[in-house]
Amino acid sequence: MTGPRRRVTQQDIARICGVSQTTVSLVLNNRLDAGVRIASETRERVLEAIAETGYVADPVARRMVARRNRIIGVFTYEAVFPSGTRDFYQPFLAGIEDSAEQLGCDLLLLTSAPVVEGRRRIFHEGNRFRLADGCILLGRETDRGELARLVAEGYPFVSVGRRADTGGPVPYVGADYPGAVAELVAQAVEMGHRRLAYLGSGSHTESRGDRRDGFTAALAATGAAGPVLAGETAELVARLPELVADGVTALFVEDPADCQQLADRLAELGHPVPAAISTVALGDPPPDSVWGYPHPPATADIDFTGFRIPRWEMGRQAMEVLSALLEEKSTEPQRLLRCAGHRGASLAPPPR
Amino acid sequence: MTGPRRRVTQQDIARICGVSQTTVSLVLNNRLDAGVRIASETRERVLEAIAETGYVADPVARRMVARRNRIIGVFTYEAVFPSGTRDFYQPFLAGIEDSAEQLGCDLLLLTSAPVVEGRRRIFHEGNRFRLADGCILLGRETDRGELARLVAEGYPFVSVGRRADTGGPVPYVGADYPGAVAELVAQAVEMGHRRLAYLGSGSHTESRGDRRDGFTAALAATGAAGPVLAGETAELVARLPELVADGVTALFVEDPADCQQLADRLAELGHPVPAAISTVALGDPPPDSVWGYPHPPATADIDFTGFRIPRWEMGRQAMEVLSALLEEKSTEPQRLLRCAGHRGASLAPPPR
DNA sequence: TCAAGGTGGTAATACGAATTACCACCTTGA
DNA sequence: TCAAGGTGGTAATTCGTATTACCACCTTGA
């Protein structure tokens, strides 16, 4: 065995062949440009030495010259552990990876970012996101301050999920929630629903707000009406009787995870879904599984009508946009992708 | 917009502060060695400029000089797409990530490795695994040639899953299949089984071979006997009558995914599991889900007795070993982890 | 007055590959 | 005979950081 020997370098090859390091480099990169000539006899000698020694160019040195890494950072805002949110990221990551593979990039998971107050920080002492040529930001919520700083510094990044401008346009690939919600509202109205309610968290994050705004806009467009509620799940459940009394026949539920609980309570109250009242999920729940051992969703009796968030495609296109930014190719840096409707069993015509 | 501006370098910081690049480097690395002195006033100025510009040392340059990145490469052998194997890696990755987070390392997913003949290659023109301080190898199979080369070159790496030596010891964190299988065999024998069969693929990969060898060793140890079959799933199913006729009362199935199919066929033949014949899964099936939308395992009528592969822990310890290798701390570089037995419903005493 | 020692910093160089600028030599042709 | 052009190659420099060797200046103390 040769033991832990030093890496073979171009210099070594050069010594062996009695040529200069430059020559080795030229042979290696097969530079046939006019202006660069290597006698084929010399070339052979060099290639032979390369084959014998098993020389491989040190990618680090190579990158040093090229000033590009072909490394794309992936920053996940929420701490991945210990909650089950790991799988929240998975479809996005799969899309990102697919695209990275095609682009010949490696992905750097920025796991070293310290967790402060339950979330990771991009900017911190010794922040390492600049290790990468550019970054993809992943997470339900984003720190506006950090976003603004990234924009201000001109660091190339793309957010998965729409983000409002912060002192400059934020590149993103998001889901078209307003459009998706509008489609569902239109369907409901067409079925005869006239009084629809929105049940949300009251949160002002883009993903929540877009659904809510989409709902109110759609109401206005269709001529239907109805209240917009904001509160925790328990609170929303508690207000169901009030909605029924109000004559509401269709619920638009911001968080798909709340649907089952609402439906259960409605059944208790004697208003089964969808016979008495329709319930629409504004999205699809992220998959829940524990370390890859899937367990069935809590108690999914009902196949809720709603829409599918194109998570995989969002990840893929985010990479695409980032790549374009890095190559300085022109591209649409703010994209909203259509959500395919999911025709389940929870939206039906209102009782007559 | 500031436009796509150049990376900030130590030289830039130096210019801003009116000092030399050396000084910046010294401040950055907080060199308090005797023989190196920086006025605290100067230090402050430099630190301020660093904070303002958001400067981060270029890992590539750093790597050129030193030998550390705090980047750990993760190489997955099999192409991740388009099959559903993504989730095969997930529990391992989760363990790796957990450990990386604690160590303050970032993870580099080597997605750029080109796929040749259906699998990724570590060594290829422009291979990039040396961007990382060390690598974790993940995959059901591994290329022996590449493994040997890594060993010969003295590159720090750890395999998740046992690998046979290739011209030198291969560091790994694997599952103790022989031990796990032996426990199950012992259980079966204790219940009264005397003729056990092994149903495998005939593959010579370590993970398969270890199970098979564990089985034959356990047979010898317990005084039981029985055939070892090798073949595709369909072939194994076809040979079931032969096994029944042979007086076999317990099947040890190499690939857990085959169990249900075998049990179904046995039921058709009039030998229900486990009343007539026991069936043991040598492992637990990797979770299957499509882009995060879990669907129930094919037709999992039976809760098969078997064991759990400690995937998460394997990932975690692989990082641990790699870290030790990098720090040149002594550690056991070849580890087999115990698989907890899973007491299901498919192993029962043989019919009398 | 000047050697000794402390202080605060810089110039130079290494790391490995890529690239640019240029050199030394040879062959032509007029 | 010598300028023009072709041939085969090399020295020097670049990328960004870390490290080593050393320098210029100041303060002591005898």
Short mmCIF file of N, CA, C and O in Angstrom, two decimals, chain B residues 51-160:
data_model
loop_
_atom_site.label_atom_id
_atom_site.label_comp_id
_atom_site.label_asym_id
_atom_site.label_seq_id
_atom_site.Cartn_x
_atom_site.Cartn_y
_atom_site.Cartn_z
N ALA B 51 -18.54 43.09 9.33
CA ALA B 51 -19.96 43.02 9.64
C ALA B 51 -20.77 43.79 8.60
O ALA B 51 -21.82 43.33 8.14
N GLU B 52 -20.27 44.95 8.23
CA GLU B 52 -21.00 45.79 7.28
C GLU B 52 -21.13 45.15 5.91
O GLU B 52 -22.17 45.20 5.28
N THR B 53 -20.04 44.60 5.45
CA THR B 53 -20.05 44.04 4.10
C THR B 53 -20.65 42.64 4.08
O THR B 53 -20.97 42.13 3.01
N GLY B 54 -20.77 42.03 5.24
CA GLY B 54 -21.28 40.66 5.26
C GLY B 54 -20.27 39.69 4.69
O GLY B 54 -20.61 38.65 4.14
N TYR B 55 -19.03 40.06 4.83
CA TYR B 55 -17.96 39.22 4.29
C TYR B 55 -17.96 37.82 4.90
O TYR B 55 -18.14 37.66 6.10
N VAL B 56 -17.76 36.83 4.08
CA VAL B 56 -17.52 35.47 4.55
C VAL B 56 -16.37 34.90 3.75
O VAL B 56 -16.31 35.08 2.54
N ALA B 57 -15.48 34.23 4.44
CA ALA B 57 -14.33 33.66 3.76
C ALA B 57 -14.78 32.69 2.68
O ALA B 57 -15.69 31.90 2.89
N ASP B 58 -14.17 32.76 1.57
CA ASP B 58 -14.46 31.85 0.48
C ASP B 58 -13.99 30.45 0.86
O ASP B 58 -12.80 30.21 1.03
N PRO B 59 -14.93 29.52 0.96
CA PRO B 59 -14.57 28.18 1.42
C PRO B 59 -13.60 27.50 0.46
O PRO B 59 -12.80 26.68 0.86
N VAL B 60 -13.72 27.86 -0.78
CA VAL B 60 -12.88 27.21 -1.77
C VAL B 60 -11.43 27.62 -1.54
O VAL B 60 -10.53 26.78 -1.48
N ALA B 61 -11.22 28.89 -1.39
CA ALA B 61 -9.86 29.38 -1.15
C ALA B 61 -9.35 28.82 0.17
O ALA B 61 -8.19 28.41 0.29
N ARG B 62 -10.22 28.82 1.13
CA ARG B 62 -9.83 28.35 2.44
C ARG B 62 -9.38 26.90 2.36
O ARG B 62 -8.39 26.50 2.95
N ARG B 63 -10.15 26.18 1.64
CA ARG B 63 -9.90 24.76 1.47
C ARG B 63 -8.56 24.54 0.76
O ARG B 63 -7.87 23.56 1.00
N MET B 64 -8.21 25.46 -0.10
CA MET B 64 -6.96 25.33 -0.82
C MET B 64 -5.79 25.33 0.15
O MET B 64 -4.83 24.61 -0.02
N VAL B 65 -5.89 26.21 1.09
CA VAL B 65 -4.79 26.37 2.03
C VAL B 65 -4.89 25.34 3.15
O VAL B 65 -4.00 24.53 3.34
N ALA B 66 -5.94 25.46 3.88
CA ALA B 66 -6.12 24.56 5.01
C ALA B 66 -6.68 23.26 4.48
O ALA B 66 -6.57 22.96 3.33
N ARG B 67 -7.26 22.52 5.34
CA ARG B 67 -7.89 21.31 4.82
C ARG B 67 -9.27 21.14 5.40
O ARG B 67 -9.73 20.04 5.59
N ARG B 68 -9.92 22.26 5.67
CA ARG B 68 -11.22 22.15 6.31
C ARG B 68 -12.24 23.11 5.71
O ARG B 68 -11.92 24.23 5.38
N ASN B 69 -13.42 22.64 5.62
CA ASN B 69 -14.57 23.37 5.09
C ASN B 69 -15.72 23.44 6.06
O ASN B 69 -16.57 24.27 5.94
N ARG B 70 -15.76 22.47 6.93
CA ARG B 70 -16.96 22.17 7.70
C ARG B 70 -18.11 21.86 6.73
O ARG B 70 -19.25 22.19 6.96
N ILE B 71 -17.74 21.27 5.62
CA ILE B 71 -18.73 20.76 4.68
C ILE B 71 -18.57 19.25 4.59
O ILE B 71 -17.47 18.76 4.40
N ILE B 72 -19.67 18.56 4.78
CA ILE B 72 -19.66 17.12 4.66
C ILE B 72 -20.44 16.73 3.42
O ILE B 72 -21.59 17.15 3.25
N GLY B 73 -19.82 15.96 2.58
CA GLY B 73 -20.50 15.52 1.36
C GLY B 73 -21.40 14.33 1.64
O GLY B 73 -21.10 13.50 2.49
N VAL B 74 -22.51 14.29 0.95
CA VAL B 74 -23.39 13.13 1.04
C VAL B 74 -23.58 12.59 -0.36
O VAL B 74 -24.11 13.28 -1.24
N PHE B 75 -23.09 11.40 -0.56
CA PHE B 75 -23.17 10.81 -1.88
C PHE B 75 -24.18 9.68 -1.89
O PHE B 75 -24.06 8.72 -1.13
N THR B 76 -25.18 9.81 -2.72
CA THR B 76 -26.16 8.74 -2.85
C THR B 76 -25.92 8.02 -4.16
O THR B 76 -25.90 8.63 -5.21
N TYR B 77 -25.70 6.73 -4.04
CA TYR B 77 -25.27 5.96 -5.20
C TYR B 77 -26.33 5.83 -6.28
O TYR B 77 -26.11 6.12 -7.43
N GLU B 78 -27.47 5.37 -5.86
CA GLU B 78 -28.51 5.17 -6.85
C GLU B 78 -29.08 6.52 -7.28
O GLU B 78 -29.12 7.46 -6.49
N ALA B 79 -29.48 6.57 -8.52
CA ALA B 79 -30.18 7.75 -8.98
C ALA B 79 -31.45 7.87 -8.14
O ALA B 79 -32.12 6.87 -7.89
N VAL B 80 -31.75 9.06 -7.71
CA VAL B 80 -32.88 9.24 -6.82
C VAL B 80 -34.19 9.19 -7.60
O VAL B 80 -35.20 8.73 -7.11
N PHE B 81 -34.16 9.65 -8.81
CA PHE B 81 -35.33 9.66 -9.66
C PHE B 81 -35.15 8.64 -10.76
O PHE B 81 -34.04 8.29 -11.09
N PRO B 82 -36.21 8.20 -11.39
CA PRO B 82 -37.58 8.58 -11.10
C PRO B 82 -38.28 7.60 -10.17
O PRO B 82 -39.46 7.76 -9.91
N SER B 83 -37.57 6.61 -9.69
CA SER B 83 -38.24 5.65 -8.82
C SER B 83 -38.59 6.29 -7.49
O SER B 83 -38.19 7.40 -7.20
N GLY B 84 -39.32 5.59 -6.67
CA GLY B 84 -39.76 6.16 -5.40
C GLY B 84 -38.70 6.05 -4.31
O GLY B 84 -38.99 6.23 -3.15
N THR B 85 -37.46 5.78 -4.72
CA THR B 85 -36.43 5.50 -3.71
C THR B 85 -36.06 6.70 -2.86
O THR B 85 -35.28 6.58 -1.94
N ARG B 86 -36.63 7.87 -3.18
CA ARG B 86 -36.27 9.04 -2.41
C ARG B 86 -36.42 8.77 -0.92
O ARG B 86 -35.58 9.12 -0.11
N ASP B 87 -37.50 8.11 -0.60
CA ASP B 87 -37.79 7.91 0.80
C ASP B 87 -36.93 6.85 1.43
O ASP B 87 -36.86 6.73 2.64
N PHE B 88 -36.27 6.09 0.61
CA PHE B 88 -35.33 5.13 1.14
C PHE B 88 -34.26 5.87 1.92
O PHE B 88 -33.82 5.44 2.99
N TYR B 89 -33.86 7.00 1.40
CA TYR B 89 -32.77 7.74 2.02
C TYR B 89 -33.19 8.58 3.21
O TYR B 89 -32.38 8.94 4.05
N GLN B 90 -34.48 8.91 3.24
CA GLN B 90 -34.91 9.93 4.18
C GLN B 90 -34.52 9.70 5.64
O GLN B 90 -33.93 10.60 6.25
N PRO B 91 -34.80 8.55 6.21
CA PRO B 91 -34.45 8.38 7.62
C PRO B 91 -32.94 8.48 7.85
O PRO B 91 -32.51 9.08 8.84
N PHE B 92 -32.16 7.96 6.94
CA PHE B 92 -30.71 8.10 7.06
C PHE B 92 -30.32 9.56 7.05
O PHE B 92 -29.57 10.04 7.91
N LEU B 93 -30.86 10.27 6.08
CA LEU B 93 -30.52 11.69 5.95
C LEU B 93 -30.90 12.47 7.19
O LEU B 93 -30.19 13.37 7.62
N ALA B 94 -32.05 12.12 7.75
CA ALA B 94 -32.50 12.82 8.95
C ALA B 94 -31.48 12.65 10.07
O ALA B 94 -31.15 13.61 10.77
N GLY B 95 -30.98 11.45 10.23
CA GLY B 95 -29.97 11.20 11.25
C GLY B 95 -28.69 11.95 10.96
O GLY B 95 -28.07 12.56 11.84
N ILE B 96 -28.30 11.94 9.71
CA ILE B 96 -27.09 12.65 9.30
C ILE B 96 -27.25 14.14 9.58
O ILE B 96 -26.35 14.79 10.12
N GLU B 97 -28.40 14.66 9.21
CA GLU B 97 -28.61 16.09 9.38
C GLU B 97 -28.58 16.48 10.85
O GLU B 97 -28.01 17.50 11.23
N ASP B 98 -29.20 15.67 11.65
CA ASP B 98 -29.23 15.94 13.08
C ASP B 98 -27.81 16.07 13.62
O ASP B 98 -27.48 17.01 14.33
N SER B 99 -27.01 15.14 13.25
CA SER B 99 -25.63 15.13 13.71
C SER B 99 -24.85 16.31 13.15
O SER B 99 -24.07 16.96 13.85
N ALA B 100 -25.07 16.60 11.89
CA ALA B 100 -24.38 17.70 11.24
C ALA B 100 -24.71 19.02 11.92
O ALA B 100 -23.85 19.88 12.12
N GLU B 101 -25.96 19.14 12.28
CA GLU B 101 -26.40 20.37 12.93
C GLU B 101 -25.63 20.58 14.23
O GLU B 101 -25.15 21.67 14.53
N GLN B 102 -25.51 19.51 14.98
CA GLN B 102 -24.79 19.61 16.26
C GLN B 102 -23.31 19.92 16.06
O GLN B 102 -22.70 20.62 16.85
N LEU B 103 -22.76 19.38 14.99
CA LEU B 103 -21.34 19.59 14.73
C LEU B 103 -21.07 20.93 14.05
O LEU B 103 -19.93 21.33 13.87
N GLY B 104 -22.16 21.59 13.64
CA GLY B 104 -21.98 22.86 12.95
C GLY B 104 -21.45 22.70 11.54
O GLY B 104 -20.73 23.55 11.05
N CYS B 105 -21.82 21.60 10.93
CA CYS B 105 -21.38 21.37 9.55
C CYS B 105 -22.54 21.57 8.59
O CYS B 105 -23.69 21.43 8.96
N ASP B 106 -22.21 21.91 7.37
CA ASP B 106 -23.23 21.94 6.33
C ASP B 106 -23.10 20.68 5.50
O ASP B 106 -22.02 20.10 5.39
N LEU B 107 -24.22 20.30 4.91
CA LEU B 107 -24.23 19.08 4.12
C LEU B 107 -24.27 19.38 2.64
O LEU B 107 -25.10 20.16 2.18
N LEU B 108 -23.36 18.77 1.91
CA LEU B 108 -23.33 18.96 0.47
C LEU B 108 -23.88 17.72 -0.20
O LEU B 108 -23.25 16.65 -0.18
N LEU B 109 -25.07 17.86 -0.78
CA LEU B 109 -25.64 16.73 -1.51
C LEU B 109 -25.01 16.69 -2.89
O LEU B 109 -25.17 17.62 -3.67
N LEU B 110 -24.28 15.65 -3.16
CA LEU B 110 -23.52 15.58 -4.41
C LEU B 110 -24.43 15.16 -5.55
O LEU B 110 -24.33 14.06 -6.08
N THR B 111 -25.31 16.06 -5.88
CA THR B 111 -26.30 15.78 -6.92
C THR B 111 -25.72 15.93 -8.32
O THR B 111 -26.36 15.56 -9.29
N SER B 112 -24.53 16.46 -8.41
CA SER B 112 -23.98 16.74 -9.74
C SER B 112 -23.30 15.53 -10.34
O SER B 112 -22.95 15.53 -11.51
N ALA B 113 -23.09 14.50 -9.53
CA ALA B 113 -22.41 13.32 -10.06
C ALA B 113 -23.22 12.75 -11.21
O ALA B 113 -24.42 12.52 -11.07
N PRO B 114 -22.58 12.54 -12.33
CA PRO B 114 -23.33 12.09 -13.50
C PRO B 114 -23.79 10.65 -13.35
O PRO B 114 -23.14 9.84 -12.70
N VAL B 115 -24.93 10.38 -13.92
CA VAL B 115 -25.49 9.03 -13.84
C VAL B 115 -25.01 8.23 -15.05
O VAL B 115 -25.24 8.61 -16.18
N VAL B 116 -24.28 7.17 -14.78
CA VAL B 116 -23.79 6.30 -15.85
C VAL B 116 -24.34 4.90 -15.61
O VAL B 116 -24.18 4.34 -14.53
N GLU B 117 -25.00 4.37 -16.60
CA GLU B 117 -25.61 3.05 -16.47
C GLU B 117 -26.50 2.97 -15.24
O GLU B 117 -26.41 2.03 -14.45
N GLY B 118 -27.29 3.99 -15.04
CA GLY B 118 -28.30 3.94 -13.99
C GLY B 118 -27.82 4.24 -12.59
O GLY B 118 -28.58 4.22 -11.64
N ARG B 119 -26.55 4.52 -12.43
CA ARG B 119 -26.09 4.87 -11.10
C ARG B 119 -25.09 6.01 -11.17
O ARG B 119 -24.42 6.23 -12.16
N ARG B 120 -25.03 6.73 -10.07
CA ARG B 120 -24.09 7.84 -10.05
C ARG B 120 -22.67 7.33 -9.89
O ARG B 120 -22.44 6.26 -9.38
N ARG B 121 -21.75 8.14 -10.32
CA ARG B 121 -20.33 7.82 -10.23
C ARG B 121 -19.65 8.80 -9.28
O ARG B 121 -19.88 10.00 -9.37
N ILE B 122 -18.82 8.30 -8.42
CA ILE B 122 -18.03 9.21 -7.59
C ILE B 122 -16.90 9.79 -8.41
O ILE B 122 -16.71 10.99 -8.50
N PHE B 123 -16.16 8.90 -9.04
CA PHE B 123 -15.02 9.35 -9.83
C PHE B 123 -15.46 9.58 -11.26
O PHE B 123 -15.97 8.70 -11.93
N HIS B 124 -15.25 10.77 -11.71
CA HIS B 124 -15.57 11.12 -13.08
C HIS B 124 -14.84 12.40 -13.36
O HIS B 124 -14.33 13.05 -12.44
N GLU B 125 -14.80 12.76 -14.59
CA GLU B 125 -14.11 13.98 -14.95
C GLU B 125 -14.75 15.13 -14.18
O GLU B 125 -15.95 15.33 -14.24
N GLY B 126 -13.95 15.85 -13.45
CA GLY B 126 -14.49 16.97 -12.70
C GLY B 126 -15.23 16.54 -11.46
O GLY B 126 -16.16 17.21 -11.02
N ASN B 127 -14.86 15.40 -10.91
CA ASN B 127 -15.53 14.95 -9.69
C ASN B 127 -15.38 15.99 -8.59
O ASN B 127 -14.37 16.67 -8.48
N ARG B 128 -16.41 16.08 -7.80
CA ARG B 128 -16.47 17.21 -6.89
C ARG B 128 -16.53 16.82 -5.43
O ARG B 128 -16.71 17.68 -4.55
N PHE B 129 -16.35 15.56 -5.14
CA PHE B 129 -16.51 15.16 -3.75
C PHE B 129 -15.42 15.77 -2.87
O PHE B 129 -15.59 15.89 -1.67
N ARG B 130 -14.33 16.18 -3.49
CA ARG B 130 -13.27 16.78 -2.68
C ARG B 130 -13.59 18.20 -2.23
O ARG B 130 -12.79 18.83 -1.53
N LEU B 131 -14.72 18.71 -2.66
CA LEU B 131 -15.17 19.99 -2.13
C LEU B 131 -15.43 19.85 -0.64
O LEU B 131 -15.32 20.80 0.12
N ALA B 132 -15.79 18.67 -0.24
CA ALA B 132 -16.14 18.42 1.15
C ALA B 132 -14.94 17.87 1.92
O ALA B 132 -14.03 17.30 1.33
N ASP B 133 -14.99 18.07 3.20
CA ASP B 133 -13.92 17.56 4.05
C ASP B 133 -13.91 16.04 4.05
O ASP B 133 -12.85 15.41 4.14
N GLY B 134 -15.09 15.50 3.96
CA GLY B 134 -15.22 14.05 3.96
C GLY B 134 -16.59 13.72 3.40
O GLY B 134 -17.39 14.61 3.15
N CYS B 135 -16.84 12.46 3.22
CA CYS B 135 -18.08 12.07 2.57
C CYS B 135 -18.79 10.96 3.32
O CYS B 135 -18.15 10.11 3.94
N ILE B 136 -20.10 10.98 3.22
CA ILE B 136 -20.89 9.85 3.66
C ILE B 136 -21.48 9.20 2.43
O ILE B 136 -22.06 9.88 1.58
N LEU B 137 -21.29 7.90 2.34
CA LEU B 137 -21.79 7.15 1.18
C LEU B 137 -23.08 6.45 1.57
O LEU B 137 -23.14 5.73 2.56
N LEU B 138 -24.08 6.65 0.72
CA LEU B 138 -25.40 6.15 1.03
C LEU B 138 -25.90 5.36 -0.16
O LEU B 138 -25.82 5.84 -1.28
N GLY B 139 -26.38 4.17 0.07
CA GLY B 139 -26.93 3.43 -1.05
C GLY B 139 -26.97 1.95 -0.78
O GLY B 139 -26.24 1.46 0.07
N ARG B 140 -27.86 1.28 -1.46
CA ARG B 140 -27.98 -0.16 -1.25
C ARG B 140 -26.74 -0.87 -1.75
O ARG B 140 -26.24 -1.80 -1.15
N GLU B 141 -26.26 -0.41 -2.89
CA GLU B 141 -25.07 -1.03 -3.44
C GLU B 141 -23.97 0.01 -3.59
O GLU B 141 -24.23 1.20 -3.62
N THR B 142 -22.77 -0.47 -3.66
CA THR B 142 -21.64 0.43 -3.80
C THR B 142 -20.71 -0.15 -4.84
O THR B 142 -20.57 -1.36 -4.96
N ASP B 143 -20.07 0.70 -5.58
CA ASP B 143 -19.12 0.24 -6.56
C ASP B 143 -17.81 -0.10 -5.86
O ASP B 143 -17.18 0.76 -5.26
N ARG B 144 -17.41 -1.37 -5.95
CA ARG B 144 -16.21 -1.81 -5.21
C ARG B 144 -14.96 -1.08 -5.70
O ARG B 144 -14.08 -0.75 -4.92
N GLY B 145 -14.90 -0.85 -6.99
CA GLY B 145 -13.73 -0.18 -7.54
C GLY B 145 -13.57 1.22 -6.98
O GLY B 145 -12.49 1.62 -6.54
N GLU B 146 -14.68 1.94 -6.95
CA GLU B 146 -14.63 3.30 -6.43
C GLU B 146 -14.29 3.31 -4.95
O GLU B 146 -13.51 4.14 -4.47
N LEU B 147 -14.87 2.36 -4.24
CA LEU B 147 -14.60 2.24 -2.81
C LEU B 147 -13.10 2.02 -2.59
O LEU B 147 -12.47 2.67 -1.75
N ALA B 148 -12.54 1.10 -3.37
CA ALA B 148 -11.13 0.79 -3.24
C ALA B 148 -10.29 2.04 -3.51
O ALA B 148 -9.29 2.30 -2.82
N ARG B 149 -10.71 2.79 -4.47
CA ARG B 149 -9.94 3.98 -4.81
C ARG B 149 -9.98 5.01 -3.70
O ARG B 149 -8.97 5.64 -3.37
N LEU B 150 -11.16 5.18 -3.12
CA LEU B 150 -11.28 6.10 -1.99
C LEU B 150 -10.34 5.67 -0.86
O LEU B 150 -9.64 6.49 -0.27
N VAL B 151 -10.36 4.39 -0.58
CA VAL B 151 -9.51 3.86 0.49
C VAL B 151 -8.04 4.12 0.15
O VAL B 151 -7.28 4.62 0.98
N ALA B 152 -7.66 3.78 -1.08
CA ALA B 152 -6.26 3.92 -1.49
C ALA B 152 -5.80 5.37 -1.41
O ALA B 152 -4.67 5.66 -1.02
N GLU B 153 -6.70 6.27 -1.75
CA GLU B 153 -6.31 7.68 -1.75
C GLU B 153 -6.35 8.29 -0.37
O GLU B 153 -5.96 9.43 -0.17
N GLY B 154 -6.86 7.53 0.57
CA GLY B 154 -6.89 8.02 1.94
C GLY B 154 -7.92 9.12 2.15
O GLY B 154 -7.82 9.91 3.08
N TYR B 155 -8.94 9.15 1.29
CA TYR B 155 -9.98 10.16 1.46
C TYR B 155 -10.90 9.76 2.61
O TYR B 155 -11.31 8.60 2.69
N PRO B 156 -11.21 10.69 3.50
CA PRO B 156 -12.06 10.34 4.65
C PRO B 156 -13.51 10.13 4.23
O PRO B 156 -14.11 11.03 3.67
N PHE B 157 -14.01 8.97 4.51
CA PHE B 157 -15.42 8.71 4.19
C PHE B 157 -15.94 7.61 5.09
O PHE B 157 -15.17 6.87 5.71
N VAL B 158 -17.25 7.55 5.16
CA VAL B 158 -17.92 6.50 5.93
C VAL B 158 -19.09 6.00 5.12
O VAL B 158 -19.83 6.79 4.53
N SER B 159 -19.23 4.70 5.07
CA SER B 159 -20.36 4.13 4.37
C SER B 159 -21.50 3.86 5.34
O SER B 159 -21.27 3.41 6.46
N VAL B 160 -22.70 4.16 4.92
CA VAL B 160 -23.85 3.76 5.71
C VAL B 160 -24.26 2.39 5.20
O VAL B 160 -24.69 2.25 4.07
#
